[in-house]
Amino acid sequence: MRKFKIYLLSAFSVFLFANAFSQTVDEVIEKYAEAIGGRTAVTAVKSVKTIGSMSMMGMDFPYTMCASFPDKSFLEVNIQGMVMKQGCDGTTGWALNPMTGSQVPEKVDDETANSFKPRGRTYSVLLTYKEDGAAVELTGKDSVNGAEVFKIKYTGPDKNTEYFYISAETAYLIKVDKKVNTMGKTIRSETTYSNFKKTGDIMMPYLMEVKTSESRMGSQSIIVD
């Protein structure tokens, strides 16, 4: 009987721990939402226009980015006088790349169009994971550039996984690590966020550092003006 009670208590403890852990991941997400302006204010933003520059290989390229929630986007980048454009209406993607001799927009394949769709999001998928049919899991704590962070594993409706790192001190999202399938290859993409500034009612990162495996151009900095 004593052994049975011990097993029962152990099982009950595991049950309580599992539920507390589940609640904790939602608490971390809500603290993040509150830190950047509050869920109501953040999710009210349905369109964003960003102007800045992309820096890579010692050169700066001015860009304009327009996003319309959840999956419509337009990107224009000036590459030494040549203007590259990409867009997505939520279903079809297109691109105009003068460096390849293209003078008119051309439809891209479905894989490329799908890679354009996340650009349309004006706020993180963490805030809509339940409605989207995704799953989140708090995998513990980690460190990013010396800062203690909560590490959240996000599994999307497509079963692809991403890892979100939320600062334990500020509750800002400071890193996203994910794998992207493109042209038959799986590429790891790592983005860190910093230089947060209040824009309207929302705290936004004005500097993003992007590192992509197998990239010949090295890391890329995206600076918001």
JSON list of C-alpha atoms in Angstrom, two decimals:
[
{"chain": "A", "resi": 1, "resn": "MET", "atom": "CA", "xyz": [0.00, 0.00, 0.00]},
{"chain": "A", "resi": 2, "resn": "ARG", "atom": "CA", "xyz": [2.84, 2.38, 0.87]},
{"chain": "A", "resi": 3, "resn": "LYS", "atom": "CA", "xyz": [4.50, 1.78, -2.51]},
{"chain": "A", "resi": 4, "resn": "PHE", "atom": "CA", "xyz": [1.17, 2.38, -4.22]},
{"chain": "A", "resi": 5, "resn": "LYS", "atom": "CA", "xyz": [0.79, 5.72, -2.42]},
{"chain": "A", "resi": 6, "resn": "ILE", "atom": "CA", "xyz": [4.31, 6.75, -3.44]},
{"chain": "A", "resi": 7, "resn": "TYR", "atom": "CA", "xyz": [3.63, 5.87, -7.08]},
{"chain": "A", "resi": 8, "resn": "LEU", "atom": "CA", "xyz": [0.31, 7.72, -6.94]},
{"chain": "A", "resi": 9, "resn": "LEU", "atom": "CA", "xyz": [1.92, 10.83, -5.45]},
{"chain": "A", "resi": 10, "resn": "SER", "atom": "CA", "xyz": [4.72, 10.69, -8.02]},
{"chain": "A", "resi": 11, "resn": "ALA", "atom": "CA", "xyz": [2.25, 10.40, -10.88]},
{"chain": "A", "resi": 12, "resn": "PHE", "atom": "CA", "xyz": [0.17, 13.26, -9.45]},
{"chain": "A", "resi": 13, "resn": "SER", "atom": "CA", "xyz": [3.29, 15.42, -9.11]},
{"chain": "A", "resi": 14, "resn": "VAL", "atom": "CA", "xyz": [4.20, 14.78, -12.75]},
{"chain": "A", "resi": 15, "resn": "PHE", "atom": "CA", "xyz": [0.64, 15.73, -13.74]},
{"chain": "A", "resi": 16, "resn": "LEU", "atom": "CA", "xyz": [0.82, 18.99, -11.80]},
{"chain": "A", "resi": 17, "resn": "PHE", "atom": "CA", "xyz": [4.28, 19.78, -13.19]},
{"chain": "A", "resi": 18, "resn": "ALA", "atom": "CA", "xyz": [3.12, 19.16, -16.76]},
{"chain": "A", "resi": 19, "resn": "ASN", "atom": "CA", "xyz": [0.16, 21.46, -16.33]},
{"chain": "A", "resi": 20, "resn": "ALA", "atom": "CA", "xyz": [2.25, 24.16, -14.67]},
{"chain": "A", "resi": 21, "resn": "PHE", "atom": "CA", "xyz": [4.79, 23.90, -17.50]},
{"chain": "A", "resi": 22, "resn": "SER", "atom": "CA", "xyz": [1.98, 24.28, -20.05]},
{"chain": "A", "resi": 23, "resn": "GLN", "atom": "CA", "xyz": [0.71, 27.35, -18.25]},
{"chain": "A", "resi": 24, "resn": "THR", "atom": "CA", "xyz": [4.21, 28.75, -18.04]},
{"chain": "A", "resi": 25, "resn": "VAL", "atom": "CA", "xyz": [4.70, 28.87, -21.81]},
{"chain": "A", "resi": 26, "resn": "ASP", "atom": "CA", "xyz": [1.47, 30.86, -22.17]},
{"chain": "A", "resi": 27, "resn": "GLU", "atom": "CA", "xyz": [2.58, 33.16, -19.37]},
{"chain": "A", "resi": 28, "resn": "VAL", "atom": "CA", "xyz": [5.89, 33.81, -21.13]},
{"chain": "A", "resi": 29, "resn": "ILE", "atom": "CA", "xyz": [4.06, 34.60, -24.38]},
{"chain": "A", "resi": 30, "resn": "GLU", "atom": "CA", "xyz": [1.67, 36.96, -22.58]},
{"chain": "A", "resi": 31, "resn": "LYS", "atom": "CA", "xyz": [4.58, 38.74, -20.86]},
{"chain": "A", "resi": 32, "resn": "TYR", "atom": "CA", "xyz": [6.15, 39.16, -24.29]},
{"chain": "A", "resi": 33, "resn": "ALA", "atom": "CA", "xyz": [2.91, 40.59, -25.71]},
{"chain": "A", "resi": 34, "resn": "GLU", "atom": "CA", "xyz": [2.58, 42.96, -22.75]},
{"chain": "A", "resi": 35, "resn": "ALA", "atom": "CA", "xyz": [6.22, 44.10, -23.02]},
{"chain": "A", "resi": 36, "resn": "ILE", "atom": "CA", "xyz": [5.85, 45.20, -26.65]},
{"chain": "A", "resi": 37, "resn": "GLY", "atom": "CA", "xyz": [2.60, 47.10, -26.16]},
{"chain": "A", "resi": 38, "resn": "GLY", "atom": "CA", "xyz": [-0.11, 44.70, -25.03]},
{"chain": "A", "resi": 39, "resn": "ARG", "atom": "CA", "xyz": [-1.95, 42.03, -27.01]},
{"chain": "A", "resi": 40, "resn": "THR", "atom": "CA", "xyz": [-4.83, 44.37, -27.98]},
{"chain": "A", "resi": 41, "resn": "ALA", "atom": "CA", "xyz": [-2.57, 47.09, -29.39]},
{"chain": "A", "resi": 42, "resn": "VAL", "atom": "CA", "xyz": [-0.17, 44.65, -31.09]},
{"chain": "A", "resi": 43, "resn": "THR", "atom": "CA", "xyz": [-2.85, 42.59, -32.86]},
{"chain": "A", "resi": 44, "resn": "ALA", "atom": "CA", "xyz": [-4.67, 45.76, -33.97]},
{"chain": "A", "resi": 45, "resn": "VAL", "atom": "CA", "xyz": [-1.77, 46.51, -36.34]},
{"chain": "A", "resi": 46, "resn": "LYS", "atom": "CA", "xyz": [-2.77, 44.96, -39.67]},
{"chain": "A", "resi": 47, "resn": "SER", "atom": "CA", "xyz": [-0.39, 46.78, -42.02]},
{"chain": "A", "resi": 48, "resn": "VAL", "atom": "CA", "xyz": [3.17, 48.08, -41.71]},
{"chain": "A", "resi": 49, "resn": "LYS", "atom": "CA", "xyz": [5.46, 49.99, -44.06]},
{"chain": "A", "resi": 50, "resn": "THR", "atom": "CA", "xyz": [9.15, 49.87, -43.18]},
{"chain": "A", "resi": 51, "resn": "ILE", "atom": "CA", "xyz": [11.97, 51.87, -44.75]},
{"chain": "A", "resi": 52, "resn": "GLY", "atom": "CA", "xyz": [15.62, 51.15, -44.07]},
{"chain": "A", "resi": 53, "resn": "SER", "atom": "CA", "xyz": [18.72, 49.49, -45.47]},
{"chain": "A", "resi": 54, "resn": "MET", "atom": "CA", "xyz": [20.15, 46.00, -45.81]},
{"chain": "A", "resi": 55, "resn": "SER", "atom": "CA", "xyz": [23.86, 45.68, -45.15]},
{"chain": "A", "resi": 56, "resn": "MET", "atom": "CA", "xyz": [25.95, 42.78, -46.46]},
{"chain": "A", "resi": 57, "resn": "MET", "atom": "CA", "xyz": [29.44, 42.23, -47.86]},
{"chain": "A", "resi": 58, "resn": "GLY", "atom": "CA", "xyz": [30.37, 45.78, -46.83]},
{"chain": "A", "resi": 59, "resn": "MET", "atom": "CA", "xyz": [27.60, 47.38, -48.91]},
{"chain": "A", "resi": 60, "resn": "ASP", "atom": "CA", "xyz": [24.27, 49.00, -47.98]},
{"chain": "A", "resi": 61, "resn": "PHE", "atom": "CA", "xyz": [21.11, 48.54, -50.02]},
{"chain": "A", "resi": 62, "resn": "PRO", "atom": "CA", "xyz": [18.06, 50.78, -49.32]},
{"chain": "A", "resi": 63, "resn": "TYR", "atom": "CA", "xyz": [14.79, 48.90, -49.04]},
{"chain": "A", "resi": 64, "resn": "THR", "atom": "CA", "xyz": [11.06, 49.44, -48.59]},
{"chain": "A", "resi": 65, "resn": "MET", "atom": "CA", "xyz": [8.92, 46.68, -47.10]},
{"chain": "A", "resi": 66, "resn": "CYS", "atom": "CA", "xyz": [5.12, 46.64, -46.96]},
{"chain": "A", "resi": 67, "resn": "ALA", "atom": "CA", "xyz": [3.24, 43.99, -44.98]},
{"chain": "A", "resi": 68, "resn": "SER", "atom": "CA", "xyz": [-0.49, 43.35, -44.83]},
{"chain": "A", "resi": 69, "resn": "PHE", "atom": "CA", "xyz": [-1.66, 40.75, -42.31]},
{"chain": "A", "resi": 70, "resn": "PRO", "atom": "CA", "xyz": [-1.50, 37.81, -42.58]},
{"chain": "A", "resi": 71, "resn": "ASP", "atom": "CA", "xyz": [0.31, 36.94, -45.83]},
{"chain": "A", "resi": 72, "resn": "LYS", "atom": "CA", "xyz": [0.42, 39.85, -48.31]},
{"chain": "A", "resi": 73, "resn": "SER", "atom": "CA", "xyz": [3.71, 41.64, -48.85]},
{"chain": "A", "resi": 74, "resn": "PHE", "atom": "CA", "xyz": [5.78, 43.85, -51.13]},
{"chain": "A", "resi": 75, "resn": "LEU", "atom": "CA", "xyz": [9.57, 44.28, -51.00]},
{"chain": "A", "resi": 76, "resn": "GLU", "atom": "CA", "xyz": [11.69, 46.70, -53.02]},
{"chain": "A", "resi": 77, "resn": "VAL", "atom": "CA", "xyz": [15.50, 46.74, -52.74]},
{"chain": "A", "resi": 78, "resn": "ASN", "atom": "CA", "xyz": [17.82, 49.15, -54.54]},
{"chain": "A", "resi": 79, "resn": "ILE", "atom": "CA", "xyz": [20.99, 47.27, -55.47]},
{"chain": "A", "resi": 80, "resn": "GLN", "atom": "CA", "xyz": [23.47, 49.81, -56.80]},
{"chain": "A", "resi": 81, "resn": "GLY", "atom": "CA", "xyz": [20.87, 51.55, -58.92]},
{"chain": "A", "resi": 82, "resn": "MET", "atom": "CA", "xyz": [19.01, 48.41, -59.96]},
{"chain": "A", "resi": 83, "resn": "VAL", "atom": "CA", "xyz": [15.65, 47.91, -58.24]},
{"chain": "A", "resi": 84, "resn": "MET", "atom": "CA", "xyz": [14.62, 44.37, -57.31]},
{"chain": "A", "resi": 85, "resn": "LYS", "atom": "CA", "xyz": [10.96, 43.83, -56.42]},
{"chain": "A", "resi": 86, "resn": "GLN", "atom": "CA", "xyz": [9.06, 40.91, -54.88]},
{"chain": "A", "resi": 87, "resn": "GLY", "atom": "CA", "xyz": [5.43, 40.59, -53.93]},
{"chain": "A", "resi": 88, "resn": "CYS", "atom": "CA", "xyz": [2.75, 38.19, -52.77]},
{"chain": "A", "resi": 89, "resn": "ASP", "atom": "CA", "xyz": [-1.03, 38.62, -52.72]},
{"chain": "A", "resi": 90, "resn": "GLY", "atom": "CA", "xyz": [-1.49, 35.80, -50.25]},
{"chain": "A", "resi": 91, "resn": "THR", "atom": "CA", "xyz": [-1.67, 33.17, -52.97]},
{"chain": "A", "resi": 92, "resn": "THR", "atom": "CA", "xyz": [0.59, 34.07, -55.88]},
{"chain": "A", "resi": 93, "resn": "GLY", "atom": "CA", "xyz": [4.13, 35.37, -55.63]},
{"chain": "A", "resi": 94, "resn": "TRP", "atom": "CA", "xyz": [6.02, 37.37, -58.23]},
{"chain": "A", "resi": 95, "resn": "ALA", "atom": "CA", "xyz": [9.47, 38.90, -58.66]},
{"chain": "A", "resi": 96, "resn": "LEU", "atom": "CA", "xyz": [11.27, 41.39, -60.84]},
{"chain": "A", "resi": 97, "resn": "ASN", "atom": "CA", "xyz": [15.05, 41.04, -60.84]},
{"chain": "A", "resi": 98, "resn": "PRO", "atom": "CA", "xyz": [16.85, 43.37, -63.28]},
{"chain": "A", "resi": 99, "resn": "MET", "atom": "CA", "xyz": [20.17, 41.67, -62.49]},
{"chain": "A", "resi": 100, "resn": "THR", "atom": "CA", "xyz": [18.96, 38.63, -64.42]},
{"chain": "A", "resi": 101, "resn": "GLY", "atom": "CA", "xyz": [17.75, 40.74, -67.31]},
{"chain": "A", "resi": 102, "resn": "SER", "atom": "CA", "xyz": [14.12, 40.72, -66.16]},
{"chain": "A", "resi": 103, "resn": "GLN", "atom": "CA", "xyz": [12.20, 43.89, -67.01]},
{"chain": "A", "resi": 104, "resn": "VAL", "atom": "CA", "xyz": [8.70, 42.78, -66.00]},
{"chain": "A", "resi": 105, "resn": "PRO", "atom": "CA", "xyz": [7.32, 40.94, -62.95]},
{"chain": "A", "resi": 106, "resn": "GLU", "atom": "CA", "xyz": [7.35, 37.16, -63.32]},
{"chain": "A", "resi": 107, "resn": "LYS", "atom": "CA", "xyz": [5.38, 34.58, -61.34]},
{"chain": "A", "resi": 108, "resn": "VAL", "atom": "CA", "xyz": [7.52, 32.54, -58.95]},
{"chain": "A", "resi": 109, "resn": "ASP", "atom": "CA", "xyz": [7.08, 28.86, -58.07]},
{"chain": "A", "resi": 110, "resn": "ASP", "atom": "CA", "xyz": [4.90, 27.80, -55.14]},
{"chain": "A", "resi": 111, "resn": "GLU", "atom": "CA", "xyz": [7.86, 27.14, -52.83]},
{"chain": "A", "resi": 112, "resn": "THR", "atom": "CA", "xyz": [9.19, 30.66, -53.35]},
{"chain": "A", "resi": 113, "resn": "ALA", "atom": "CA", "xyz": [5.71, 32.18, -52.99]},
{"chain": "A", "resi": 114, "resn": "ASN", "atom": "CA", "xyz": [5.29, 30.36, -49.68]},
{"chain": "A", "resi": 115, "resn": "SER", "atom": "CA", "xyz": [8.58, 31.85, -48.48]},
{"chain": "A", "resi": 116, "resn": "PHE", "atom": "CA", "xyz": [7.16, 35.34, -49.21]},
{"chain": "A", "resi": 117, "resn": "LYS", "atom": "CA", "xyz": [3.97, 34.80, -47.17]},
{"chain": "A", "resi": 118, "resn": "PRO", "atom": "CA", "xyz": [5.46, 35.15, -43.65]},
{"chain": "A", "resi": 119, "resn": "ARG", "atom": "CA", "xyz": [6.61, 38.66, -44.61]},
{"chain": "A", "resi": 120, "resn": "GLY", "atom": "CA", "xyz": [2.97, 39.70, -44.42]},
{"chain": "A", "resi": 121, "resn": "ARG", "atom": "CA", "xyz": [2.72, 39.06, -40.70]},
{"chain": "A", "resi": 122, "resn": "THR", "atom": "CA", "xyz": [2.69, 42.24, -38.65]},
{"chain": "A", "resi": 123, "resn": "TYR", "atom": "CA", "xyz": [3.13, 40.39, -35.35]},
{"chain": "A", "resi": 124, "resn": "SER", "atom": "CA", "xyz": [4.56, 37.08, -34.15]},
{"chain": "A", "resi": 125, "resn": "VAL", "atom": "CA", "xyz": [2.96, 33.69, -34.78]},
{"chain": "A", "resi": 126, "resn": "LEU", "atom": "CA", "xyz": [3.31, 33.10, -31.04]},
{"chain": "A", "resi": 127, "resn": "LEU", "atom": "CA", "xyz": [0.30, 35.36, -30.46]},
{"chain": "A", "resi": 128, "resn": "THR", "atom": "CA", "xyz": [-1.98, 33.29, -32.71]},
{"chain": "A", "resi": 129, "resn": "TYR", "atom": "CA", "xyz": [-0.63, 29.78, -32.28]},
{"chain": "A", "resi": 130, "resn": "LYS", "atom": "CA", "xyz": [-3.89, 28.39, -30.87]},
{"chain": "A", "resi": 131, "resn": "GLU", "atom": "CA", "xyz": [-6.06, 29.80, -33.66]},
{"chain": "A", "resi": 132, "resn": "ASP", "atom": "CA", "xyz": [-3.53, 28.64, -36.27]},
{"chain": "A", "resi": 133, "resn": "GLY", "atom": "CA", "xyz": [-3.52, 25.05, -35.04]},
{"chain": "A", "resi": 134, "resn": "ALA", "atom": "CA", "xyz": [0.13, 25.25, -34.02]},
{"chain": "A", "resi": 135, "resn": "ALA", "atom": "CA", "xyz": [1.76, 23.98, -30.83]},
{"chain": "A", "resi": 136, "resn": "VAL", "atom": "CA", "xyz": [4.23, 25.60, -28.43]},
{"chain": "A", "resi": 137, "resn": "GLU", "atom": "CA", "xyz": [6.48, 24.10, -25.79]},
{"chain": "A", "resi": 138, "resn": "LEU", "atom": "CA", "xyz": [8.73, 25.77, -23.24]},
{"chain": "A", "resi": 139, "resn": "THR", "atom": "CA", "xyz": [11.94, 23.76, -23.49]},
{"chain": "A", "resi": 140, "resn": "GLY", "atom": "CA", "xyz": [13.75, 25.59, -20.70]},
{"chain": "A", "resi": 141, "resn": "LYS", "atom": "CA", "xyz": [16.17, 28.48, -20.40]},
{"chain": "A", "resi": 142, "resn": "ASP", "atom": "CA", "xyz": [19.14, 29.35, -22.59]},
{"chain": "A", "resi": 143, "resn": "SER", "atom": "CA", "xyz": [21.54, 32.23, -23.20]},
{"chain": "A", "resi": 144, "resn": "VAL", "atom": "CA", "xyz": [21.71, 34.62, -26.18]},
{"chain": "A", "resi": 145, "resn": "ASN", "atom": "CA", "xyz": [24.67, 37.01, -26.26]},
{"chain": "A", "resi": 146, "resn": "GLY", "atom": "CA", "xyz": [24.98, 36.73, -22.49]},
{"chain": "A", "resi": 147, "resn": "ALA", "atom": "CA", "xyz": [21.28, 37.35, -21.83]},
{"chain": "A", "resi": 148, "resn": "GLU", "atom": "CA", "xyz": [19.12, 34.75, -20.10]},
{"chain": "A", "resi": 149, "resn": "VAL", "atom": "CA", "xyz": [16.19, 33.73, -22.29]},
{"chain": "A", "resi": 150, "resn": "PHE", "atom": "CA", "xyz": [13.17, 31.45, -22.31]},
{"chain": "A", "resi": 151, "resn": "LYS", "atom": "CA", "xyz": [13.38, 29.04, -25.24]},
{"chain": "A", "resi": 152, "resn": "ILE", "atom": "CA", "xyz": [10.07, 28.17, -26.89]},
{"chain": "A", "resi": 153, "resn": "LYS", "atom": "CA", "xyz": [9.68, 25.44, -29.49]},
{"chain": "A", "resi": 154, "resn": "TYR", "atom": "CA", "xyz": [6.99, 26.33, -32.02]},
{"chain": "A", "resi": 155, "resn": "THR", "atom": "CA", "xyz": [5.55, 23.63, -34.29]},
{"chain": "A", "resi": 156, "resn": "GLY", "atom": "CA", "xyz": [3.46, 25.10, -37.06]},
{"chain": "A", "resi": 157, "resn": "PRO", "atom": "CA", "xyz": [0.42, 23.62, -38.80]},
{"chain": "A", "resi": 158, "resn": "ASP", "atom": "CA", "xyz": [2.83, 22.45, -41.51]},
{"chain": "A", "resi": 159, "resn": "LYS", "atom": "CA", "xyz": [4.80, 20.56, -38.81]},
{"chain": "A", "resi": 160, "resn": "ASN", "atom": "CA", "xyz": [7.88, 22.74, -39.37]},
{"chain": "A", "resi": 161, "resn": "THR", "atom": "CA", "xyz": [9.58, 23.86, -36.17]},
{"chain": "A", "resi": 162, "resn": "GLU", "atom": "CA", "xyz": [11.04, 27.18, -35.05]},
{"chain": "A", "resi": 163, "resn": "TYR", "atom": "CA", "xyz": [12.66, 28.23, -31.80]},
{"chain": "A", "resi": 164, "resn": "PHE", "atom": "CA", "xyz": [11.83, 31.56, -30.20]},
{"chain": "A", "resi": 165, "resn": "TYR", "atom": "CA", "xyz": [14.06, 33.10, -27.52]},
{"chain": "A", "resi": 166, "resn": "ILE", "atom": "CA", "xyz": [12.39, 35.60, -25.21]},
{"chain": "A", "resi": 167, "resn": "SER", "atom": "CA", "xyz": [14.47, 37.69, -22.81]},
{"chain": "A", "resi": 168, "resn": "ALA", "atom": "CA", "xyz": [13.92, 36.79, -19.16]},
{"chain": "A", "resi": 169, "resn": "GLU", "atom": "CA", "xyz": [14.69, 40.41, -18.22]},
{"chain": "A", "resi": 170, "resn": "THR", "atom": "CA", "xyz": [12.77, 42.51, -20.78]},
{"chain": "A", "resi": 171, "resn": "ALA", "atom": "CA", "xyz": [10.38, 39.86, -22.21]},
{"chain": "A", "resi": 172, "resn": "TYR", "atom": "CA", "xyz": [11.33, 41.03, -25.71]},
{"chain": "A", "resi": 173, "resn": "LEU", "atom": "CA", "xyz": [11.74, 38.47, -28.48]},
{"chain": "A", "resi": 174, "resn": "ILE", "atom": "CA", "xyz": [15.47, 38.63, -29.20]},
{"chain": "A", "resi": 175, "resn": "LYS", "atom": "CA", "xyz": [16.11, 35.63, -31.44]},
{"chain": "A", "resi": 176, "resn": "VAL", "atom": "CA", "xyz": [14.38, 33.22, -33.83]},
{"chain": "A", "resi": 177, "resn": "ASP", "atom": "CA", "xyz": [16.06, 30.07, -35.08]},
{"chain": "A", "resi": 178, "resn": "LYS", "atom": "CA", "xyz": [14.45, 28.00, -37.82]},
{"chain": "A", "resi": 179, "resn": "LYS", "atom": "CA", "xyz": [15.06, 25.69, -40.76]},
{"chain": "A", "resi": 180, "resn": "VAL", "atom": "CA", "xyz": [13.84, 26.59, -44.23]},
{"chain": "A", "resi": 181, "resn": "ASN", "atom": "CA", "xyz": [13.41, 24.18, -47.13]},
{"chain": "A", "resi": 182, "resn": "THR", "atom": "CA", "xyz": [14.40, 25.79, -50.41]},
{"chain": "A", "resi": 183, "resn": "MET", "atom": "CA", "xyz": [15.51, 24.38, -53.75]},
{"chain": "A", "resi": 184, "resn": "GLY", "atom": "CA", "xyz": [15.66, 20.88, -52.30]},
{"chain": "A", "resi": 185, "resn": "LYS", "atom": "CA", "xyz": [17.91, 21.95, -49.41]},
{"chain": "A", "resi": 186, "resn": "THR", "atom": "CA", "xyz": [17.29, 22.49, -45.72]},
{"chain": "A", "resi": 187, "resn": "ILE", "atom": "CA", "xyz": [18.85, 25.78, -44.66]},
{"chain": "A", "resi": 188, "resn": "ARG", "atom": "CA", "xyz": [19.14, 27.03, -41.10]},
{"chain": "A", "resi": 189, "resn": "SER", "atom": "CA", "xyz": [18.24, 30.67, -40.56]},
{"chain": "A", "resi": 190, "resn": "GLU", "atom": "CA", "xyz": [19.06, 32.57, -37.36]},
{"chain": "A", "resi": 191, "resn": "THR", "atom": "CA", "xyz": [17.74, 36.09, -36.73]},
{"chain": "A", "resi": 192, "resn": "THR", "atom": "CA", "xyz": [18.58, 38.22, -33.69]},
{"chain": "A", "resi": 193, "resn": "TYR", "atom": "CA", "xyz": [16.66, 41.40, -32.78]},
{"chain": "A", "resi": 194, "resn": "SER", "atom": "CA", "xyz": [17.97, 44.46, -30.96]},
{"chain": "A", "resi": 195, "resn": "ASN", "atom": "CA", "xyz": [17.81, 48.28, -30.70]},
{"chain": "A", "resi": 196, "resn": "PHE", "atom": "CA", "xyz": [14.16, 48.29, -29.64]},
{"chain": "A", "resi": 197, "resn": "LYS", "atom": "CA", "xyz": [12.27, 51.57, -30.01]},
{"chain": "A", "resi": 198, "resn": "LYS", "atom": "CA", "xyz": [8.68, 52.55, -29.34]},
{"chain": "A", "resi": 199, "resn": "THR", "atom": "CA", "xyz": [6.81, 53.23, -32.57]},
{"chain": "A", "resi": 200, "resn": "GLY", "atom": "CA", "xyz": [3.29, 54.41, -31.85]},
{"chain": "A", "resi": 201, "resn": "ASP", "atom": "CA", "xyz": [2.16, 52.07, -29.08]},
{"chain": "A", "resi": 202, "resn": "ILE", "atom": "CA", "xyz": [4.44, 49.20, -30.12]},
{"chain": "A", "resi": 203, "resn": "MET", "atom": "CA", "xyz": [8.04, 48.36, -29.20]},
{"chain": "A", "resi": 204, "resn": "MET", "atom": "CA", "xyz": [9.84, 47.29, -32.36]},
{"chain": "A", "resi": 205, "resn": "PRO", "atom": "CA", "xyz": [13.40, 46.12, -33.13]},
{"chain": "A", "resi": 206, "resn": "TYR", "atom": "CA", "xyz": [15.27, 48.54, -35.37]},
{"chain": "A", "resi": 207, "resn": "LEU", "atom": "CA", "xyz": [18.16, 46.16, -36.00]},
{"chain": "A", "resi": 208, "resn": "MET", "atom": "CA", "xyz": [17.99, 42.56, -37.19]},
{"chain": "A", "resi": 209, "resn": "GLU", "atom": "CA", "xyz": [21.04, 40.36, -37.78]},
{"chain": "A", "resi": 210, "resn": "VAL", "atom": "CA", "xyz": [20.39, 37.43, -40.10]},
{"chain": "A", "resi": 211, "resn": "LYS", "atom": "CA", "xyz": [22.70, 34.44, -40.44]},
{"chain": "A", "resi": 212, "resn": "THR", "atom": "CA", "xyz": [21.90, 31.73, -42.98]},
{"chain": "A", "resi": 213, "resn": "SER", "atom": "CA", "xyz": [23.75, 28.47, -43.43]},
{"chain": "A", "resi": 214, "resn": "GLU", "atom": "CA", "xyz": [25.31, 27.89, -46.86]},
{"chain": "A", "resi": 215, "resn": "SER", "atom": "CA", "xyz": [25.03, 31.60, -47.69]},
{"chain": "A", "resi": 216, "resn": "ARG", "atom": "CA", "xyz": [27.87, 32.88, -49.84]},
{"chain": "A", "resi": 217, "resn": "MET", "atom": "CA", "xyz": [27.10, 36.46, -48.81]},
{"chain": "A", "resi": 218, "resn": "GLY", "atom": "CA", "xyz": [27.69, 35.91, -45.10]},
{"chain": "A", "resi": 219, "resn": "SER", "atom": "CA", "xyz": [25.54, 37.52, -42.44]},
{"chain": "A", "resi": 220, "resn": "GLN", "atom": "CA", "xyz": [23.10, 40.30, -43.23]},
{"chain": "A", "resi": 221, "resn": "SER", "atom": "CA", "xyz": [22.05, 43.30, -41.17]},
{"chain": "A", "resi": 222, "resn": "ILE", "atom": "CA", "xyz": [18.62, 44.85, -41.62]},
{"chain": "A", "resi": 223, "resn": "ILE", "atom": "CA", "xyz": [18.46, 48.39, -40.28]},
{"chain": "A", "resi": 224, "resn": "VAL", "atom": "CA", "xyz": [15.13, 50.17, -39.85]},
{"chain": "A", "resi": 225, "resn": "ASP", "atom": "CA", "xyz": [15.12, 53.92, -40.39]}
]
